[in-house]
Short mmCIF file of C-alpha atoms in Angstrom, two decimals:
data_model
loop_
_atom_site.label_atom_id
_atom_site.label_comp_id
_atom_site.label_asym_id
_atom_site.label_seq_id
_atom_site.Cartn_x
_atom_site.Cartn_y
_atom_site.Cartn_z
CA UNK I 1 0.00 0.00 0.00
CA UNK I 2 3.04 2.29 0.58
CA UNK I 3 3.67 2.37 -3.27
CA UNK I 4 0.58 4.41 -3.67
CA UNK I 5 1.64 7.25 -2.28
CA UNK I 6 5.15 7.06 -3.26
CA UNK I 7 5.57 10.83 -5.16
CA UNK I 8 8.91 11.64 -6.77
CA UNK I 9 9.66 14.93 -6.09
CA UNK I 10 11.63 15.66 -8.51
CA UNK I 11 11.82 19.17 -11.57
CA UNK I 12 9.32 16.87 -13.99
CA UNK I 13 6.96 17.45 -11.52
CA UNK I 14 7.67 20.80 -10.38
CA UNK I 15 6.78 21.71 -14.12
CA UNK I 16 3.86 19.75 -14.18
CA UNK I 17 1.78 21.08 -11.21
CA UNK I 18 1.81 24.53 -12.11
CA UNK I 19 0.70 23.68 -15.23
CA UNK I 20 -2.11 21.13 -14.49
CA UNK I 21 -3.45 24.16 -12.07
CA UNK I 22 -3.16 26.35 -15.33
CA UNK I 23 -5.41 23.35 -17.55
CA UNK I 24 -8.05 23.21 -14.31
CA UNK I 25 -8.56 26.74 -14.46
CA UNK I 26 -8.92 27.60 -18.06
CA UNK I 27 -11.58 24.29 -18.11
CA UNK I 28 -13.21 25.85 -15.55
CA UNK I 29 -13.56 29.25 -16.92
CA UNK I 30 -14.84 28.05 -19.98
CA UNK I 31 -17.36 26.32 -18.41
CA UNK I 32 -18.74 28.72 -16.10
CA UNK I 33 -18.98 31.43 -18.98
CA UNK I 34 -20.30 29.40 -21.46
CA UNK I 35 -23.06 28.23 -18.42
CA UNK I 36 -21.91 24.55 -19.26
CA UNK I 37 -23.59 21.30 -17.41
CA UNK I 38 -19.73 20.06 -16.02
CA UNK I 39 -17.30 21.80 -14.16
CA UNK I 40 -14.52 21.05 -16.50
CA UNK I 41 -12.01 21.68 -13.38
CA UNK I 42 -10.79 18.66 -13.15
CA UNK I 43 -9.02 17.50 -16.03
CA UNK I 44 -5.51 18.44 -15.03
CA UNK I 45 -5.78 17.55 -11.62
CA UNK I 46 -6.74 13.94 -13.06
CA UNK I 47 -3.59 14.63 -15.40
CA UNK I 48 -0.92 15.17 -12.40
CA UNK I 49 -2.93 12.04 -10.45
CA UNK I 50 -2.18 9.75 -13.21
CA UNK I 51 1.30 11.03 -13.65
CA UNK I 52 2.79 12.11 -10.12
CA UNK I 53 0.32 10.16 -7.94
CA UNK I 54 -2.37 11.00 -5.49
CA UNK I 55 0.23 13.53 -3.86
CA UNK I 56 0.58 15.63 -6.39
CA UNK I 57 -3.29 15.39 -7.99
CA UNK I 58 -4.53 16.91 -4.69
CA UNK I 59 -2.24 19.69 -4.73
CA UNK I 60 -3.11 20.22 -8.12
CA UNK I 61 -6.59 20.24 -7.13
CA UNK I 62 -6.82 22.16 -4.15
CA UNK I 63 -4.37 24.46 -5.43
CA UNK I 64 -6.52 25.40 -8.22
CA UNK I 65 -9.87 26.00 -6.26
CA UNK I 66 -7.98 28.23 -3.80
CA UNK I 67 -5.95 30.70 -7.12
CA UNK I 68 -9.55 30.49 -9.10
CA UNK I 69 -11.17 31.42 -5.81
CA UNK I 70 -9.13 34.11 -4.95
CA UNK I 71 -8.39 36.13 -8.22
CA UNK I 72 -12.31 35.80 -9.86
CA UNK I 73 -13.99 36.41 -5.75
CA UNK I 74 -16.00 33.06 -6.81
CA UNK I 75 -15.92 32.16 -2.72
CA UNK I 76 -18.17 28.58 -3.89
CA UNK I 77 -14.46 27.48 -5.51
CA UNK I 78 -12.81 28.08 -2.19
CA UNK I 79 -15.16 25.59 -0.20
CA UNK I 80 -14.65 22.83 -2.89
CA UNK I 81 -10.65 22.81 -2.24
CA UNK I 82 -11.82 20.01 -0.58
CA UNK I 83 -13.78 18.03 -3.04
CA UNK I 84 -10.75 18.49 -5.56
CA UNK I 85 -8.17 17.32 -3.25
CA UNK I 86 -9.99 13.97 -2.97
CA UNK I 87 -10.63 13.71 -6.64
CA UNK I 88 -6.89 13.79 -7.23
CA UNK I 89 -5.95 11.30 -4.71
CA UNK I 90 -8.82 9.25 -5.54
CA UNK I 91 -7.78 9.14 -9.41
CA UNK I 92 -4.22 9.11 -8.32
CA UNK I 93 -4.75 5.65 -5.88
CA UNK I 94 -6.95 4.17 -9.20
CA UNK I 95 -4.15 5.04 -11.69
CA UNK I 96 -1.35 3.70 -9.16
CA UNK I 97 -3.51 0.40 -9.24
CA UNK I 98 -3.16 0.36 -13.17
CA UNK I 99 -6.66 1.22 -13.85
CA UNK I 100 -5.46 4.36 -16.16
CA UNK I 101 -3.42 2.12 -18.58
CA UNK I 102 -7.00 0.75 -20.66
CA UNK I 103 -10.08 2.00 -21.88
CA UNK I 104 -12.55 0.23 -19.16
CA UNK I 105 -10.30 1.01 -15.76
CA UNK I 106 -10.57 4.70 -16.94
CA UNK I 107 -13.95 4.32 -17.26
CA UNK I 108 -14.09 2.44 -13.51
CA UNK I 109 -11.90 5.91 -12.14
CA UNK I 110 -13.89 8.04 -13.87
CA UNK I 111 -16.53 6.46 -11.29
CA UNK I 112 -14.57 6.28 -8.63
CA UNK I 113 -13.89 10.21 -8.97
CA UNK I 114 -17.44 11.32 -9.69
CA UNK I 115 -18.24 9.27 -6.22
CA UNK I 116 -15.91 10.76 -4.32
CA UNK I 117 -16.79 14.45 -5.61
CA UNK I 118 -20.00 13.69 -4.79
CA UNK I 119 -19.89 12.15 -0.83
CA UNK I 120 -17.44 14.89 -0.42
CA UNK I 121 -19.51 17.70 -1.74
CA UNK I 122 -22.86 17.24 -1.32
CA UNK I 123 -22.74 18.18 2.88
CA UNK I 124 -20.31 21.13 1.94
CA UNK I 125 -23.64 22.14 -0.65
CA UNK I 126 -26.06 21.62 2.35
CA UNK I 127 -24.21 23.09 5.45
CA UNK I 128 -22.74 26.58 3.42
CA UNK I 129 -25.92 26.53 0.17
CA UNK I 130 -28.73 25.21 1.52
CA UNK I 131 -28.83 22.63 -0.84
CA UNK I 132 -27.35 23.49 -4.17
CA UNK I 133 -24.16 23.53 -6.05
CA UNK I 134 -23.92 27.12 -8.08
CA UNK I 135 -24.23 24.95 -11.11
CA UNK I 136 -26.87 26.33 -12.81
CA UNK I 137 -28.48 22.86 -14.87
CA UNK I 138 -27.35 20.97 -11.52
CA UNK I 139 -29.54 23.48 -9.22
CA UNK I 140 -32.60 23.59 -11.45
CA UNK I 141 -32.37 19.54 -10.51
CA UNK I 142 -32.49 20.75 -6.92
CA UNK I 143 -35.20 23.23 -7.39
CA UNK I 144 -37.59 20.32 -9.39
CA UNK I 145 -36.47 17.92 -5.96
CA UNK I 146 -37.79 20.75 -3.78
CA UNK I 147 -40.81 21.32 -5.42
CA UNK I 148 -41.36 17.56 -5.40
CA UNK I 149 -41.28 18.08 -1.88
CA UNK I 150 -37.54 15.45 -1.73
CA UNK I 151 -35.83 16.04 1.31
CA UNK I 152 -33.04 18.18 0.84
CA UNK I 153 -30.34 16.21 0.98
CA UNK I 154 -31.60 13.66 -1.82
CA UNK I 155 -32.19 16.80 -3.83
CA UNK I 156 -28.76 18.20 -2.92
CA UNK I 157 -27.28 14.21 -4.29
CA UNK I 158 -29.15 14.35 -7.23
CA UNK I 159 -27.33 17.75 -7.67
CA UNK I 160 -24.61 16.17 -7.23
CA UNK I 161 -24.52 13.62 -9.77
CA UNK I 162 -25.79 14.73 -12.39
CA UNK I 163 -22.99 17.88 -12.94
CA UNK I 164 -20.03 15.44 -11.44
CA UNK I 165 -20.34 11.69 -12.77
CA UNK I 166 -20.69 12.79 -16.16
CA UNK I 167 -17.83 15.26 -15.66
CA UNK I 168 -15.89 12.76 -13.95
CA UNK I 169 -16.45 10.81 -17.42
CA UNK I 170 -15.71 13.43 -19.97
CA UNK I 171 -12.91 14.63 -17.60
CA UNK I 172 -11.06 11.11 -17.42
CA UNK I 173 -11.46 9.76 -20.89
CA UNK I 174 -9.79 13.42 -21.97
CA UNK I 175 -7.00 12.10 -19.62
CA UNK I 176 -6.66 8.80 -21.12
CA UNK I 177 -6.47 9.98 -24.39
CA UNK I 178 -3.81 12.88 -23.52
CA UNK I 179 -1.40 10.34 -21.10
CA UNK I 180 -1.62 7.28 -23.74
CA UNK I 181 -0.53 9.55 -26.18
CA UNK I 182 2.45 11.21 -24.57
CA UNK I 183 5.56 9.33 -25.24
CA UNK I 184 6.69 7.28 -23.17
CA UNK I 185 10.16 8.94 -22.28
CA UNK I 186 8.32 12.07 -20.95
CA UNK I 187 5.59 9.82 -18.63
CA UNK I 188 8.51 7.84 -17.54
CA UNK I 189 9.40 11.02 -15.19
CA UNK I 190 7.07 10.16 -13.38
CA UNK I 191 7.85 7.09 -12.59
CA UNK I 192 8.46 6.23 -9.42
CA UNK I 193 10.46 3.41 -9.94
CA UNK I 194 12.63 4.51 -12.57
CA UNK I 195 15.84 6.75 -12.06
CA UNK I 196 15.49 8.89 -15.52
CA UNK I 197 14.75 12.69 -14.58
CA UNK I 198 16.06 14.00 -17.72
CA UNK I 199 14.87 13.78 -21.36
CA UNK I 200 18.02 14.43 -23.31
#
């Protein structure tokens, strides 16, 4: 178990957070201008998960909520720092398993994340939004549970997963497609096990 959460520290990495917290934030802005259904925040954070490990997904994660949070005044981003920490060491723990290196185990994280987005933000909706998420198709869901007379944390879940699991989907089979088609000398940085830190 100690091999998942194994991170080599080492200037591969260093390059790559920074610019996984660049990828989360641009997804997110074009989401939340263009009013999309997903968040969109995610896919770099599942990037430095697959790469560096669960280590270095939830910095890229939380890192990103707290520098989109801070420079647009979007104070619903700050709260979810949590939510996106445990997205990147969930999909960092699934890739470490070897669920990232075929079609169907990406498929499996991209559950895996969307279920661990969800447990983790749905109180965080309740306790500081009564309920919803600030996602506008996601809180219409909330306001049809409410007038169905739901209780509101089922309407808050529901919320939930019908922005994140399909987000978690789109987000991870993105990822797949970008890390099986780096070469393998760059992902190979990453590696834990292996001694190369340079490409030339």
């Amino acid at each position: 178990m100690n091999h998942l959460f194994k991170t080599k520290l080492n200037a591969a990495c260093f390059v790559l957070i920074p610019a996984c917290i660049g990828i989360n934030y641009l997804g997110k802005l074009f989401a939340s201008v263009l009013k999309l259904p997903l968040w969109l925040d995610s896919i770099g954070t599942c990037i430095g998960a697959v790469l560096g490990g669960p280590v270095i997904g939830a910095v890229c994660g939380a890192a990103n909520n707290l520098i989109y949070g801070f420079t647009t005044g979007d104070t619903i981003t700050l709260i979810y720092a949590l939510t996106s920490l445990g997205i990147g060491v969930a999909v960092g723990i699934m890739a470490r398993l070897g669920q990232m290196g075929r079609l169907r185990g990406a498929v499996l994280t991209a559950c895996v994340a969307g279920l661990t987005a969800v447990v983790i933000s749905t109180p965080l909706n309740i306790v500081f939004w009564g309920g919803t998420t600030g996602n506008v198709w996601g809180d219409a869901v909330f306001a049809w549970s409410q007038a169905a007379k739901m209780p509101v944390f089922l309407g808050s879940l529901l919320d939930e997963v019908i922005v994140d699991v399909p987000d978690k989907l789109i987000t991870l089979l993105v990822v797949f497609a970008i890390i099986n088609g780096l070469p393998k000398k760059l992902t190979s940085l990453y590696d834990v096990d292996n001694k190369v830190e340079r490409l030339d």
